[in-house]
Amino acid sequence: MSKRIPATLIAGDGIGPEIVDATLAALDALGAPFDWDRQAAGLAGIQAAGDPLPQAALDSIRKTRLALKGPLETPSGGGYRSSNVRLREEFKLYANLRPARTIVPGGRFDKIDLVVVRENLEGLYIGHEHYVQIDDDPHAVAMATGINTRAGCRHILEYAFEHAIATGRKKVTIVHKANIMKALTGIFKETAEQMYEEKYKGRIAMESVIVDACAMKLVLNPWQFDMLVTTNLFGDILSDLVAGLVGGLGMAPGANIGADAAIFEAVHGSAPDIAGKGIANPIALMLAAAMMLDHCRLTEMATRLRTAIDQTLNIDQVRTGDLGGRAGTAQFTQALVSRIRGVAEAATLLSDPTDDQPGWADAVVSALVKRRAYHGPTDAAGLRDSAWSLVRDLSAEDAEKFFAGYQRAARDVLQANRIGQSDRLRPGFLRPS
Ligand code: NAD
């Protein structure tokens, strides 16, 4: 049994609790070894503890150094400061990694595979803002200060270059506005160029582009980009744009990475317009959970989750409304969980059909061949591979039928040959509970 991993869970506001429940159902079906410490923040934090970022939530993350978080509501124009920004500052979560990959083909943009790396602590998000009163207008002038430091730029750029190289990316695009904000974003461009010369030239390609042109190019020809790395505000805007290339905010996960902790969340907000209706797409948070599994080096589980999402959308054709489907959050989640459970059961059955029953695999193969239900290889390893690939391509319902047939055939042959029953062949083992 794998080691348990303590982690903080913040359900968040609006659609947060709905998509968090859906994501937990998927993680449970996978057998993910997280021990959750549930905490409140955002509006829920105010209701529970009178604070949008209660001390208990901070203490929990300080202890676990790992969190899965639903979206937190922040009032616009006034009111309390964003708990998301405060969390990033508190745990020095300097890198915001926001991948966007096409999962449902045939949309306006196909085969998108982009990553936006956003600086998460500096720039115009530091919250140094004030109004200046003139005569009797207290809001006559609004001012904001942006701060980017050499150290902060180096930190995020190094993260981006290293991540790009480690994950086989070919090109890093530095996005800036150094023609107008010559100091504030000039320092980012200049630092990138220096670092590239010092450490990365010859290992990966680099280019720079002005943010407004970048937005236009992303819409005209997004395939020219691979990884975009940019300052805080531009990263926030461009990552929503990039989410739009792969089906919308319901498909865009994010990771906030720092030296002290990592917090995984969807790119989207609390979606108050659809909260409580049971129609939110939980995939963005599920993909964030897959990033969390990767972060904990549970890569096989992360791959199973991504594969199950892909199959539920594209083979079972179960999709929420934002993707043009008719399923609600619960229906999508149920289909996904069946996928995960079905494959997990098949994996148990196929793990090694011959170890305690010599001749078992051959017997099953000949039975299936006789029934014209199997045309693949006839050794145990081949059977396992072929059954796996079949399960991958079948809908949950068909997979169940396939295995029911497989089970019946196996039992007949086992009885005929007096090989005996394997306890792996329990009836209904693929049925989701
Ligand atoms: P939003 O991302 O919540 O919603 C934008 C649009 O996308 C809405 O029409 C919404 O219905 C849709 N949408 C978002 N997620 C969806 C999903 N999973 N499935 C289907 N449709 C989805 O942006 P907003 O309305 O501008 O912000 C609402 C609140 O969320 C604000 O208080 C904002 O500050 C906060 N917010 C929080 C985070 C975070 O916690 N990381 C991020 C962004 C915004």
Tab-separated table of C-alpha atoms and ligand atoms in Angstrom:
chain	number	residue	atom	x	y	z
A	1	MET	CA	0.000	0.000	0.000
A	2	SER	CA	1.344	3.422	-0.891
A	3	LYS	CA	2.340	5.940	1.752
A	4	ARG	CA	-0.434	8.292	2.906
A	5	ILE	CA	0.042	11.951	1.953
A	6	PRO	CA	-1.446	14.683	4.171
A	7	ALA	CA	-2.966	17.487	2.092
A	8	THR	CA	-5.178	20.508	2.699
A	9	LEU	CA	-8.530	20.682	0.937
A	10	ILE	CA	-10.338	23.989	0.422
A	11	ALA	CA	-13.740	23.571	-1.233
A	12	GLY	CA	-14.014	27.291	-2.036
A	13	ASP	CA	-16.997	29.356	-3.156
A	14	GLY	CA	-19.665	29.219	-5.863
A	15	ILE	CA	-19.170	26.048	-7.926
A	16	GLY	CA	-16.171	25.152	-5.720
A	17	PRO	CA	-17.892	22.554	-3.489
A	18	GLU	CA	-19.527	20.886	-6.538
A	19	ILE	CA	-16.303	20.470	-8.515
A	20	VAL	CA	-14.296	19.546	-5.418
A	21	ASP	CA	-16.771	16.720	-4.616
A	22	ALA	CA	-16.498	15.503	-8.212
A	23	THR	CA	-12.701	15.587	-8.070
A	24	LEU	CA	-12.629	13.724	-4.757
A	25	ALA	CA	-14.846	11.010	-6.276
A	26	ALA	CA	-12.309	10.584	-9.093
A	27	LEU	CA	-9.354	10.560	-6.682
A	28	ASP	CA	-11.099	8.018	-4.436
A	29	ALA	CA	-11.795	5.743	-7.410
A	30	LEU	CA	-8.098	5.940	-8.293
A	31	GLY	CA	-7.137	5.098	-4.714
A	32	ALA	CA	-5.133	8.330	-4.368
A	33	PRO	CA	-3.410	8.238	-0.978
A	34	PHE	CA	-4.308	11.748	0.238
A	35	ASP	CA	-5.401	12.344	3.834
A	36	TRP	CA	-7.426	15.526	3.541
A	37	ASP	CA	-7.520	18.286	6.097
A	38	ARG	CA	-10.612	20.275	5.127
A	39	GLN	CA	-10.363	24.041	5.585
A	40	ALA	CA	-12.499	27.039	4.624
A	41	ALA	CA	-11.391	30.211	2.815
A	42	GLY	CA	-12.907	32.979	0.669
A	43	LEU	CA	-16.569	33.740	1.391
A	44	ALA	CA	-16.806	30.358	3.142
A	45	GLY	CA	-13.889	31.472	5.368
A	46	ILE	CA	-15.752	34.634	6.320
A	47	GLN	CA	-18.844	32.604	7.151
A	48	ALA	CA	-16.908	29.999	9.146
A	49	ALA	CA	-14.278	32.138	10.886
A	50	GLY	CA	-14.898	35.791	10.007
A	51	ASP	CA	-11.812	35.875	7.764
A	52	PRO	CA	-11.437	35.146	4.003
A	53	LEU	CA	-8.156	33.433	4.841
A	54	PRO	CA	-8.529	31.958	8.338
A	55	GLN	CA	-5.435	31.194	10.391
A	56	ALA	CA	-6.446	27.511	10.559
A	57	ALA	CA	-6.247	27.255	6.738
A	58	LEU	CA	-2.801	28.858	6.727
A	59	ASP	CA	-1.598	26.586	9.550
A	60	SER	CA	-2.879	23.546	7.707
A	61	ILE	CA	-1.033	24.401	4.476
A	62	ARG	CA	2.099	25.274	6.452
A	63	LYS	CA	1.967	21.746	7.839
A	64	THR	CA	0.974	19.764	4.750
A	65	ARG	CA	2.760	22.002	2.169
A	66	LEU	CA	0.235	20.671	-0.326
A	67	ALA	CA	-3.297	21.803	-1.148
A	68	LEU	CA	-6.141	21.287	-3.582
A	69	LYS	CA	-8.302	24.365	-3.721
A	70	GLY	CA	-11.649	25.330	-5.223
A	71	PRO	CA	-12.068	28.908	-6.485
A	72	LEU	CA	-12.342	31.719	-3.934
A	73	GLU	CA	-14.577	34.696	-4.492
A	74	THR	CA	-13.043	38.179	-4.363
A	75	PRO	CA	-15.223	41.287	-4.454
A	76	SER	CA	-14.496	43.641	-7.383
A	77	GLY	CA	-13.683	47.311	-6.856
A	78	GLY	CA	-13.523	47.203	-3.052
A	79	GLY	CA	-13.874	44.820	-0.113
A	80	TYR	CA	-11.298	42.361	1.131
A	81	ARG	CA	-8.044	41.588	-0.681
A	82	SER	CA	-7.921	38.419	-2.797
A	83	SER	CA	-7.277	35.333	-0.650
A	84	ASN	CA	-5.637	33.757	-3.708
A	85	VAL	CA	-3.055	36.540	-3.896
A	86	ARG	CA	-2.533	36.354	-0.121
A	87	LEU	CA	-2.014	32.583	-0.274
A	88	ARG	CA	0.565	32.995	-3.038
A	89	GLU	CA	2.410	35.618	-0.988
A	90	GLU	CA	2.206	33.687	2.276
A	91	PHE	CA	3.749	30.532	0.776
A	92	LYS	CA	5.979	32.293	-1.799
A	93	LEU	CA	4.223	30.458	-4.631
A	94	TYR	CA	6.235	32.248	-7.286
A	95	ALA	CA	5.383	30.046	-10.273
A	96	ASN	CA	1.917	29.643	-11.702
A	97	LEU	CA	1.909	26.827	-14.225
A	98	ARG	CA	-1.124	26.768	-16.514
A	99	PRO	CA	-1.098	24.098	-19.233
A	100	ALA	CA	-3.713	23.963	-21.990
A	101	ARG	CA	-4.081	20.851	-24.095
A	102	THR	CA	-6.822	19.893	-26.547
A	103	ILE	CA	-8.739	16.909	-25.194
A	104	VAL	CA	-11.893	17.165	-27.284
A	105	PRO	CA	-10.801	17.266	-30.940
A	106	GLY	CA	-12.600	19.069	-33.735
A	107	GLY	CA	-13.108	22.408	-32.013
A	108	ARG	CA	-12.221	25.788	-33.463
A	109	PHE	CA	-8.574	25.061	-32.570
A	110	ASP	CA	-7.226	21.520	-32.668
A	111	LYS	CA	-4.105	19.857	-31.278
A	112	ILE	CA	-3.249	22.659	-28.880
A	113	ASP	CA	-0.509	21.876	-26.375
A	114	LEU	CA	0.651	25.066	-24.683
A	115	VAL	CA	1.883	26.063	-21.261
A	116	VAL	CA	1.622	29.519	-19.744
A	117	VAL	CA	4.070	30.175	-16.911
A	118	ARG	CA	2.985	33.208	-14.967
A	119	GLU	CA	5.059	35.109	-12.406
A	120	ASN	CA	2.859	34.906	-9.355
A	121	LEU	CA	4.145	37.318	-6.700
A	122	GLU	CA	5.167	40.622	-8.262
A	123	GLY	CA	4.081	43.124	-10.914
A	124	LEU	CA	0.792	44.951	-10.638
A	125	TYR	CA	-0.669	42.342	-8.271
A	126	ILE	CA	1.215	43.522	-5.178
A	127	GLY	CA	-1.781	45.628	-4.181
A	128	HIS	CA	-0.061	49.007	-3.770
A	129	GLU	CA	-3.013	51.059	-4.929
A	130	HIS	CA	-4.668	54.208	-3.759
A	131	TYR	CA	-7.009	56.995	-4.743
A	132	VAL	CA	-6.161	60.687	-4.604
A	133	GLN	CA	-8.887	63.100	-3.656
A	134	ILE	CA	-9.266	66.296	-5.663
A	135	ASP	CA	-11.800	68.818	-4.388
A	136	ASP	CA	-14.828	66.835	-3.275
A	137	ASP	CA	-14.163	63.738	-5.392
A	138	PRO	CA	-12.376	61.147	-3.197
A	139	HIS	CA	-11.745	58.959	-6.240
A	140	ALA	CA	-10.536	61.685	-8.588
A	141	VAL	CA	-7.262	59.846	-9.314
A	142	ALA	CA	-6.491	56.122	-9.053
A	143	MET	CA	-2.895	54.963	-8.740
A	144	ALA	CA	-1.216	51.579	-8.724
A	145	THR	CA	2.422	50.641	-8.300
A	146	GLY	CA	3.915	47.616	-10.021
A	147	ILE	CA	7.133	46.090	-8.762
A	148	ASN	CA	9.251	43.539	-10.598
A	149	THR	CA	12.599	42.613	-9.125
A	150	ARG	CA	15.672	41.140	-10.795
A	151	ALA	CA	15.574	38.273	-8.269
A	152	GLY	CA	11.872	37.634	-8.907
A	153	CYS	CA	12.405	37.634	-12.677
A	154	ARG	CA	15.354	35.237	-12.382
A	155	HIS	CA	13.341	32.950	-10.141
A	156	ILE	CA	10.378	32.535	-12.492
A	157	LEU	CA	12.487	32.481	-15.664
A	158	GLU	CA	14.733	29.779	-14.284
A	159	TYR	CA	11.662	27.756	-13.303
A	160	ALA	CA	10.208	28.187	-16.804
A	161	PHE	CA	13.398	27.276	-18.690
A	162	GLU	CA	14.109	24.264	-16.484
A	163	HIS	CA	10.509	23.039	-16.692
A	164	ALA	CA	10.473	23.532	-20.471
A	165	ILE	CA	13.679	21.523	-20.903
A	166	ALA	CA	12.604	18.796	-18.454
A	167	THR	CA	9.267	18.329	-20.240
A	168	GLY	CA	10.698	18.327	-23.767
A	169	ARG	CA	9.403	21.723	-24.876
A	170	LYS	CA	11.178	23.252	-27.855
A	171	LYS	CA	10.689	26.979	-27.394
A	172	VAL	CA	10.115	29.532	-24.637
A	173	THR	CA	8.415	32.796	-25.592
A	174	ILE	CA	9.021	35.764	-23.298
A	175	VAL	CA	5.928	37.981	-23.239
A	176	HIS	CA	6.376	41.621	-22.179
A	177	LYS	CA	5.364	45.219	-22.809
A	178	ALA	CA	8.838	46.712	-22.632
A	179	ASN	CA	8.082	49.232	-25.384
A	180	ILE	CA	5.726	51.110	-23.024
A	181	MET	CA	6.432	49.876	-19.480
A	182	LYS	CA	10.123	50.138	-20.171
A	183	ALA	CA	11.303	49.516	-16.613
A	184	LEU	CA	8.503	47.381	-15.167
A	185	THR	CA	8.481	44.808	-17.927
A	186	GLY	CA	11.808	45.767	-19.506
A	187	ILE	CA	13.552	44.162	-16.518
A	188	PHE	CA	11.749	40.888	-17.285
A	189	LYS	CA	12.814	40.869	-20.944
A	190	GLU	CA	16.359	41.955	-20.130
A	191	THR	CA	16.756	39.295	-17.421
A	192	ALA	CA	15.418	36.617	-19.766
A	193	GLU	CA	17.932	37.583	-22.442
A	194	GLN	CA	20.825	37.568	-19.960
A	195	MET	CA	19.855	34.207	-18.499
A	196	TYR	CA	19.385	32.713	-21.930
A	197	GLU	CA	22.912	33.730	-22.956
A	198	GLU	CA	24.352	32.480	-19.647
A	199	LYS	CA	22.596	29.135	-19.260
A	200	TYR	CA	20.079	28.095	-21.865
A	201	LYS	CA	21.328	29.016	-25.334
A	202	GLY	CA	21.706	25.858	-27.419
A	203	ARG	CA	19.473	23.872	-25.074
A	204	ILE	CA	16.148	25.394	-26.086
A	205	ALA	CA	14.933	28.170	-28.414
A	206	MET	CA	13.833	31.541	-27.043
A	207	GLU	CA	12.004	34.483	-28.577
A	208	SER	CA	10.265	37.536	-27.169
A	209	VAL	CA	6.989	39.100	-28.152
A	210	ILE	CA	4.964	42.112	-27.018
A	211	VAL	CA	1.845	41.066	-25.125
A	212	ASP	CA	-0.736	42.668	-27.426
A	213	ALA	CA	0.819	41.070	-30.514
A	214	CYS	CA	1.024	37.794	-28.574
A	215	ALA	CA	-2.749	37.867	-27.949
A	216	MET	CA	-3.393	38.378	-31.662
A	217	LYS	CA	-0.926	35.649	-32.686
A	218	LEU	CA	-2.461	33.210	-30.197
A	219	VAL	CA	-5.814	33.589	-31.913
A	220	LEU	CA	-4.458	33.487	-35.465
A	221	ASN	CA	-1.891	30.721	-35.092
A	222	PRO	CA	-1.497	29.312	-31.584
A	223	TRP	CA	0.616	26.393	-32.851
A	224	GLN	CA	3.622	28.718	-33.272
A	225	PHE	CA	3.960	28.805	-29.470
A	226	ASP	CA	5.088	26.130	-27.033
A	227	MET	CA	5.635	27.741	-23.632
A	228	LEU	CA	4.793	31.355	-22.795
A	229	VAL	CA	6.437	32.922	-19.758
A	230	THR	CA	5.358	36.303	-18.544
A	231	THR	CA	4.697	38.713	-15.699
A	232	ASN	CA	1.766	38.419	-13.320
A	233	LEU	CA	-1.040	40.400	-14.967
A	234	PHE	CA	-0.239	39.375	-18.549
A	235	GLY	CA	-0.047	35.739	-17.427
A	236	ASP	CA	-3.457	35.975	-15.809
A	237	ILE	CA	-5.048	37.359	-18.964
A	238	LEU	CA	-3.232	35.153	-21.473
A	239	SER	CA	-3.961	31.959	-19.553
A	240	ASP	CA	-7.711	32.624	-19.847
A	241	LEU	CA	-7.204	33.281	-23.566
A	242	VAL	CA	-5.291	30.027	-23.928
A	243	ALA	CA	-8.048	28.193	-21.985
A	244	GLY	CA	-10.437	29.442	-24.675
A	245	LEU	CA	-8.384	27.600	-27.309
A	246	VAL	CA	-9.071	24.226	-25.679
A	247	GLY	CA	-12.772	24.510	-24.923
A	248	GLY	CA	-12.926	27.133	-22.187
A	249	LEU	CA	-12.228	27.603	-18.521
A	250	GLY	CA	-13.729	24.233	-17.658
A	251	MET	CA	-10.642	22.608	-19.228
A	252	ALA	CA	-7.831	24.717	-17.742
A	253	PRO	CA	-5.922	23.592	-14.642
A	254	GLY	CA	-3.280	25.486	-12.703
A	255	ALA	CA	-0.522	24.836	-10.188
A	256	ASN	CA	0.962	27.425	-7.843
A	257	ILE	CA	4.448	26.254	-7.042
A	258	GLY	CA	6.813	27.630	-4.414
A	259	ALA	CA	9.637	26.617	-2.160
A	260	ASP	CA	7.312	26.298	0.844
A	261	ALA	CA	4.202	24.689	-0.662
A	262	ALA	CA	2.263	23.825	-3.800
A	263	ILE	CA	-1.410	24.656	-4.305
A	264	PHE	CA	-3.406	23.157	-7.159
A	265	GLU	CA	-6.560	24.765	-8.528
A	266	ALA	CA	-8.584	25.422	-11.670
A	267	VAL	CA	-7.767	28.590	-13.622
A	268	HIS	CA	-11.410	29.629	-13.452
A	269	GLY	CA	-13.204	31.457	-10.671
A	270	SER	CA	-16.261	30.635	-8.581
A	271	ALA	CA	-18.642	31.025	-11.567
A	272	PRO	CA	-21.486	32.542	-9.497
A	273	ASP	CA	-23.728	32.550	-12.596
A	274	ILE	CA	-23.948	28.730	-12.583
A	275	ALA	CA	-23.269	27.912	-8.912
A	276	GLY	CA	-25.702	25.435	-7.345
A	277	LYS	CA	-27.156	24.379	-10.715
A	278	GLY	CA	-25.184	21.140	-10.953
A	279	ILE	CA	-23.894	21.971	-14.431
A	280	ALA	CA	-20.293	23.048	-13.787
A	281	ASN	CA	-17.553	21.240	-15.653
A	282	PRO	CA	-15.272	19.652	-13.028
A	283	ILE	CA	-12.480	18.778	-15.494
A	284	ALA	CA	-10.293	21.839	-14.821
A	285	LEU	CA	-10.020	20.934	-11.145
A	286	MET	CA	-9.624	17.230	-11.987
A	287	LEU	CA	-6.715	18.114	-14.277
A	288	ALA	CA	-5.278	20.227	-11.444
A	289	ALA	CA	-5.563	17.118	-9.248
A	290	ALA	CA	-3.639	15.209	-11.945
A	291	MET	CA	-0.900	17.859	-11.705
A	292	MET	CA	-0.953	17.356	-7.938
A	293	LEU	CA	-0.487	13.595	-8.419
A	294	ASP	CA	2.454	14.313	-10.736
A	295	HIS	CA	3.901	16.670	-8.135
A	296	CYS	CA	3.710	13.826	-5.572
A	297	ARG	CA	5.421	11.514	-8.087
A	298	LEU	CA	2.237	9.466	-8.537
A	299	THR	CA	2.581	9.776	-12.288
A	300	GLU	CA	0.902	6.498	-13.162
A	301	MET	CA	-2.202	7.564	-11.236
A	302	ALA	CA	-2.087	10.997	-12.904
A	303	THR	CA	-1.968	9.332	-16.318
A	304	ARG	CA	-4.901	7.083	-15.417
A	305	LEU	CA	-6.927	10.124	-14.406
A	306	ARG	CA	-6.106	12.015	-17.626
A	307	THR	CA	-6.843	8.920	-19.736
A	308	ALA	CA	-10.190	8.377	-18.001
A	309	ILE	CA	-11.154	12.030	-18.615
A	310	ASP	CA	-10.205	11.673	-22.267
A	311	GLN	CA	-12.195	8.440	-22.664
A	312	THR	CA	-15.265	9.745	-20.848
A	313	LEU	CA	-15.346	12.773	-23.145
A	314	ASN	CA	-14.405	11.138	-26.425
A	315	ILE	CA	-15.450	7.486	-26.252
A	316	ASP	CA	-18.413	7.629	-23.882
A	317	GLN	CA	-19.279	11.097	-25.256
A	318	VAL	CA	-20.361	12.284	-21.822
A	319	ARG	CA	-19.834	16.054	-21.700
A	320	THR	CA	-21.067	19.024	-19.706
A	321	GLY	CA	-22.934	21.931	-21.316
A	322	ASP	CA	-19.890	24.194	-21.744
A	323	LEU	CA	-18.483	21.504	-24.084
A	324	GLY	CA	-21.733	21.183	-25.999
A	325	GLY	CA	-22.961	18.142	-24.061
A	326	ARG	CA	-25.989	17.517	-21.886
A	327	ALA	CA	-24.476	15.937	-18.787
A	328	GLY	CA	-24.522	17.635	-15.420
A	329	THR	CA	-21.551	17.595	-13.049
A	330	ALA	CA	-22.799	14.443	-11.284
A	331	GLN	CA	-23.493	12.536	-14.510
A	332	PHE	CA	-20.059	13.326	-15.912
A	333	THR	CA	-18.432	12.339	-12.640
A	334	GLN	CA	-20.338	9.040	-12.508
A	335	ALA	CA	-19.225	8.151	-16.039
A	336	LEU	CA	-15.634	9.069	-15.203
A	337	VAL	CA	-15.648	7.012	-12.015
A	338	SER	CA	-17.019	3.992	-13.950
A	339	ARG	CA	-14.164	4.405	-16.391
A	340	ILE	CA	-11.577	4.557	-13.626
A	341	ARG	CA	-13.117	1.605	-11.729
A	342	GLY	CA	-13.527	-0.492	-14.867
A	343	VAL	CA	-9.917	-0.070	-15.860
A	344	ALA	CA	-8.711	-0.638	-12.286
A	345	GLU	CA	-10.645	-3.918	-12.111
A	346	ALA	CA	-9.350	-4.985	-15.485
A	347	ALA	CA	-5.838	-4.205	-14.301
A	348	THR	CA	-6.307	-6.507	-11.302
A	349	LEU	CA	-7.685	-9.255	-13.453
A	350	LEU	CA	-5.001	-8.858	-16.049
A	351	SER	CA	-2.133	-8.242	-13.670
A	352	ASP	CA	-0.942	-11.794	-14.105
A	353	PRO	CA	-3.578	-14.288	-15.071
A	354	THR	CA	-1.164	-17.191	-15.053
A	355	ASP	CA	0.625	-16.872	-11.746
A	356	ASP	CA	-1.632	-19.145	-9.704
A	357	GLN	CA	-3.391	-20.938	-12.551
A	358	PRO	CA	-0.984	-22.366	-15.114
A	359	GLY	CA	-2.697	-22.688	-18.449
A	360	TRP	CA	-5.352	-20.127	-17.513
A	361	ALA	CA	-4.440	-17.567	-20.158
A	362	ASP	CA	-4.167	-20.201	-22.900
A	363	ALA	CA	-7.531	-21.596	-21.909
A	364	VAL	CA	-9.163	-18.184	-22.033
A	365	VAL	CA	-7.549	-17.379	-25.353
A	366	SER	CA	-8.730	-20.584	-26.990
A	367	ALA	CA	-12.248	-20.056	-25.650
A	368	LEU	CA	-12.348	-16.533	-26.973
A	369	VAL	CA	-10.894	-17.543	-30.311
A	370	LYS	CA	-13.562	-20.253	-30.577
A	371	ARG	CA	-16.250	-17.669	-29.923
A	372	ARG	CA	-14.638	-15.370	-32.444
A	373	ALA	CA	-14.323	-12.847	-29.666
A	374	TYR	CA	-10.565	-12.634	-29.721
A	375	HIS	CA	-8.075	-12.339	-32.535
A	376	GLY	CA	-4.942	-11.263	-30.721
A	377	PRO	CA	-1.760	-12.912	-29.554
A	378	THR	CA	-1.970	-16.198	-27.698
A	379	ASP	CA	0.534	-15.872	-24.897
A	380	ALA	CA	-0.233	-14.408	-21.491
A	381	ALA	CA	1.624	-11.139	-22.017
A	382	GLY	CA	0.038	-10.637	-25.424
A	383	LEU	CA	-3.395	-11.377	-23.997
A	384	ARG	CA	-2.873	-8.828	-21.277
A	385	ASP	CA	-1.699	-6.132	-23.702
A	386	SER	CA	-4.450	-6.811	-26.126
A	387	ALA	CA	-7.146	-6.821	-23.454
A	388	TRP	CA	-5.749	-3.558	-22.145
A	389	SER	CA	-5.886	-1.881	-25.526
A	390	LEU	CA	-9.422	-3.139	-25.999
A	391	VAL	CA	-10.524	-1.722	-22.670
A	392	ARG	CA	-8.921	1.598	-23.516
A	393	ASP	CA	-10.939	1.895	-26.715
A	394	LEU	CA	-14.283	0.673	-25.414
A	395	SER	CA	-17.034	2.651	-23.745
A	396	ALA	CA	-17.620	1.771	-20.074
A	397	GLU	CA	-20.703	-0.235	-21.045
A	398	ASP	CA	-18.958	-2.154	-23.806
A	399	ALA	CA	-15.947	-2.790	-21.605
A	400	GLU	CA	-18.255	-4.362	-19.082
A	401	LYS	CA	-19.849	-6.545	-21.774
A	402	PHE	CA	-16.425	-7.542	-23.055
A	403	PHE	CA	-15.269	-8.595	-19.634
A	404	ALA	CA	-18.541	-10.345	-18.877
A	405	GLY	CA	-17.992	-12.393	-22.054
A	406	TYR	CA	-14.375	-12.930	-21.135
A	407	GLN	CA	-15.437	-14.052	-17.683
A	408	ARG	CA	-18.074	-16.489	-18.979
A	409	ALA	CA	-15.677	-17.939	-21.531
A	410	ALA	CA	-12.978	-18.269	-18.942
A	411	ARG	CA	-15.282	-20.003	-16.484
A	412	ASP	CA	-16.534	-22.475	-19.121
A	413	VAL	CA	-13.011	-23.387	-20.101
A	414	LEU	CA	-11.777	-23.578	-16.561
A	415	GLN	CA	-14.610	-25.952	-15.694
A	416	ALA	CA	-14.144	-28.048	-18.827
A	417	ASN	CA	-10.443	-28.372	-18.167
A	418	ARG	CA	-10.959	-28.785	-14.420
A	419	ILE	CA	-8.456	-26.030	-13.825
A	420	GLY	CA	-10.630	-24.625	-11.026
A	421	GLN	CA	-11.979	-21.186	-10.339
A	422	SER	CA	-9.768	-18.202	-9.884
A	423	ASP	CA	-10.982	-15.806	-7.232
A	424	ARG	CA	-10.194	-13.027	-9.683
A	425	LEU	CA	-13.226	-14.073	-11.706
A	426	ARG	CA	-15.875	-12.678	-9.401
A	427	PRO	CA	-19.208	-11.863	-11.019
A	428	GLY	CA	-20.010	-8.241	-11.810
A	429	PHE	CA	-16.531	-7.079	-11.003
A	430	LEU	CA	-16.705	-4.259	-13.507
A	431	ARG	CA	-19.954	-2.838	-12.258
A	432	PRO	CA	-19.430	0.573	-10.669
A	433	SER	CA	-20.528	0.605	-7.041
B	1	NAD	P1	-15.206	32.778	-13.610
B	1	NAD	O1	-13.983	32.092	-14.058
B	1	NAD	O2	-15.768	32.360	-12.305
B	1	NAD	O3	-16.361	32.633	-14.717
B	1	NAD	C1	-16.222	33.112	-16.061
B	1	NAD	C2	-17.238	32.396	-16.962
B	1	NAD	O4	-16.809	31.045	-17.168
B	1	NAD	C3	-18.621	32.302	-16.350
B	1	NAD	O5	-19.580	32.445	-17.351
B	1	NAD	C4	-18.679	30.891	-15.763
B	1	NAD	O6	-19.983	30.354	-15.689
B	1	NAD	C5	-17.793	30.106	-16.729
B	1	NAD	N1	-17.126	29.007	-16.035
B	1	NAD	C6	-16.090	29.111	-15.163
B	1	NAD	N2	-15.759	27.910	-14.706
B	1	NAD	C7	-16.600	27.029	-15.288
B	1	NAD	C8	-16.745	25.602	-15.188
B	1	NAD	N3	-15.961	24.851	-14.408
B	1	NAD	N4	-17.717	25.010	-15.903
B	1	NAD	C9	-18.513	25.729	-16.711
B	1	NAD	N5	-18.421	27.080	-16.856
B	1	NAD	C10	-17.474	27.711	-16.132
B	1	NAD	O7	-14.862	34.338	-13.601
B	1	NAD	P2	-15.627	35.564	-12.930
B	1	NAD	O8	-17.107	35.381	-13.045
B	1	NAD	O9	-14.984	36.731	-13.508
B	1	NAD	O10	-15.211	35.492	-11.391
B	1	NAD	C11	-16.072	35.031	-10.347
B	1	NAD	C12	-15.337	35.080	-9.000
B	1	NAD	O11	-14.236	34.156	-8.982
B	1	NAD	C13	-14.726	36.462	-8.678
B	1	NAD	O12	-14.990	36.731	-7.318
B	1	NAD	C14	-13.245	36.281	-8.934
B	1	NAD	O13	-12.442	37.121	-8.134
B	1	NAD	C15	-13.049	34.825	-8.525
B	1	NAD	N6	-11.885	34.164	-9.150
B	1	NAD	C16	-11.216	33.271	-8.373
B	1	NAD	C17	-10.153	32.561	-8.906
B	1	NAD	C18	-9.433	31.560	-8.026
B	1	NAD	O14	-9.893	31.254	-6.955
B	1	NAD	N7	-8.302	31.047	-8.459
B	1	NAD	C19	-9.781	32.742	-10.244
B	1	NAD	C20	-10.506	33.650	-11.030
B	1	NAD	C21	-11.560	34.342	-10.463
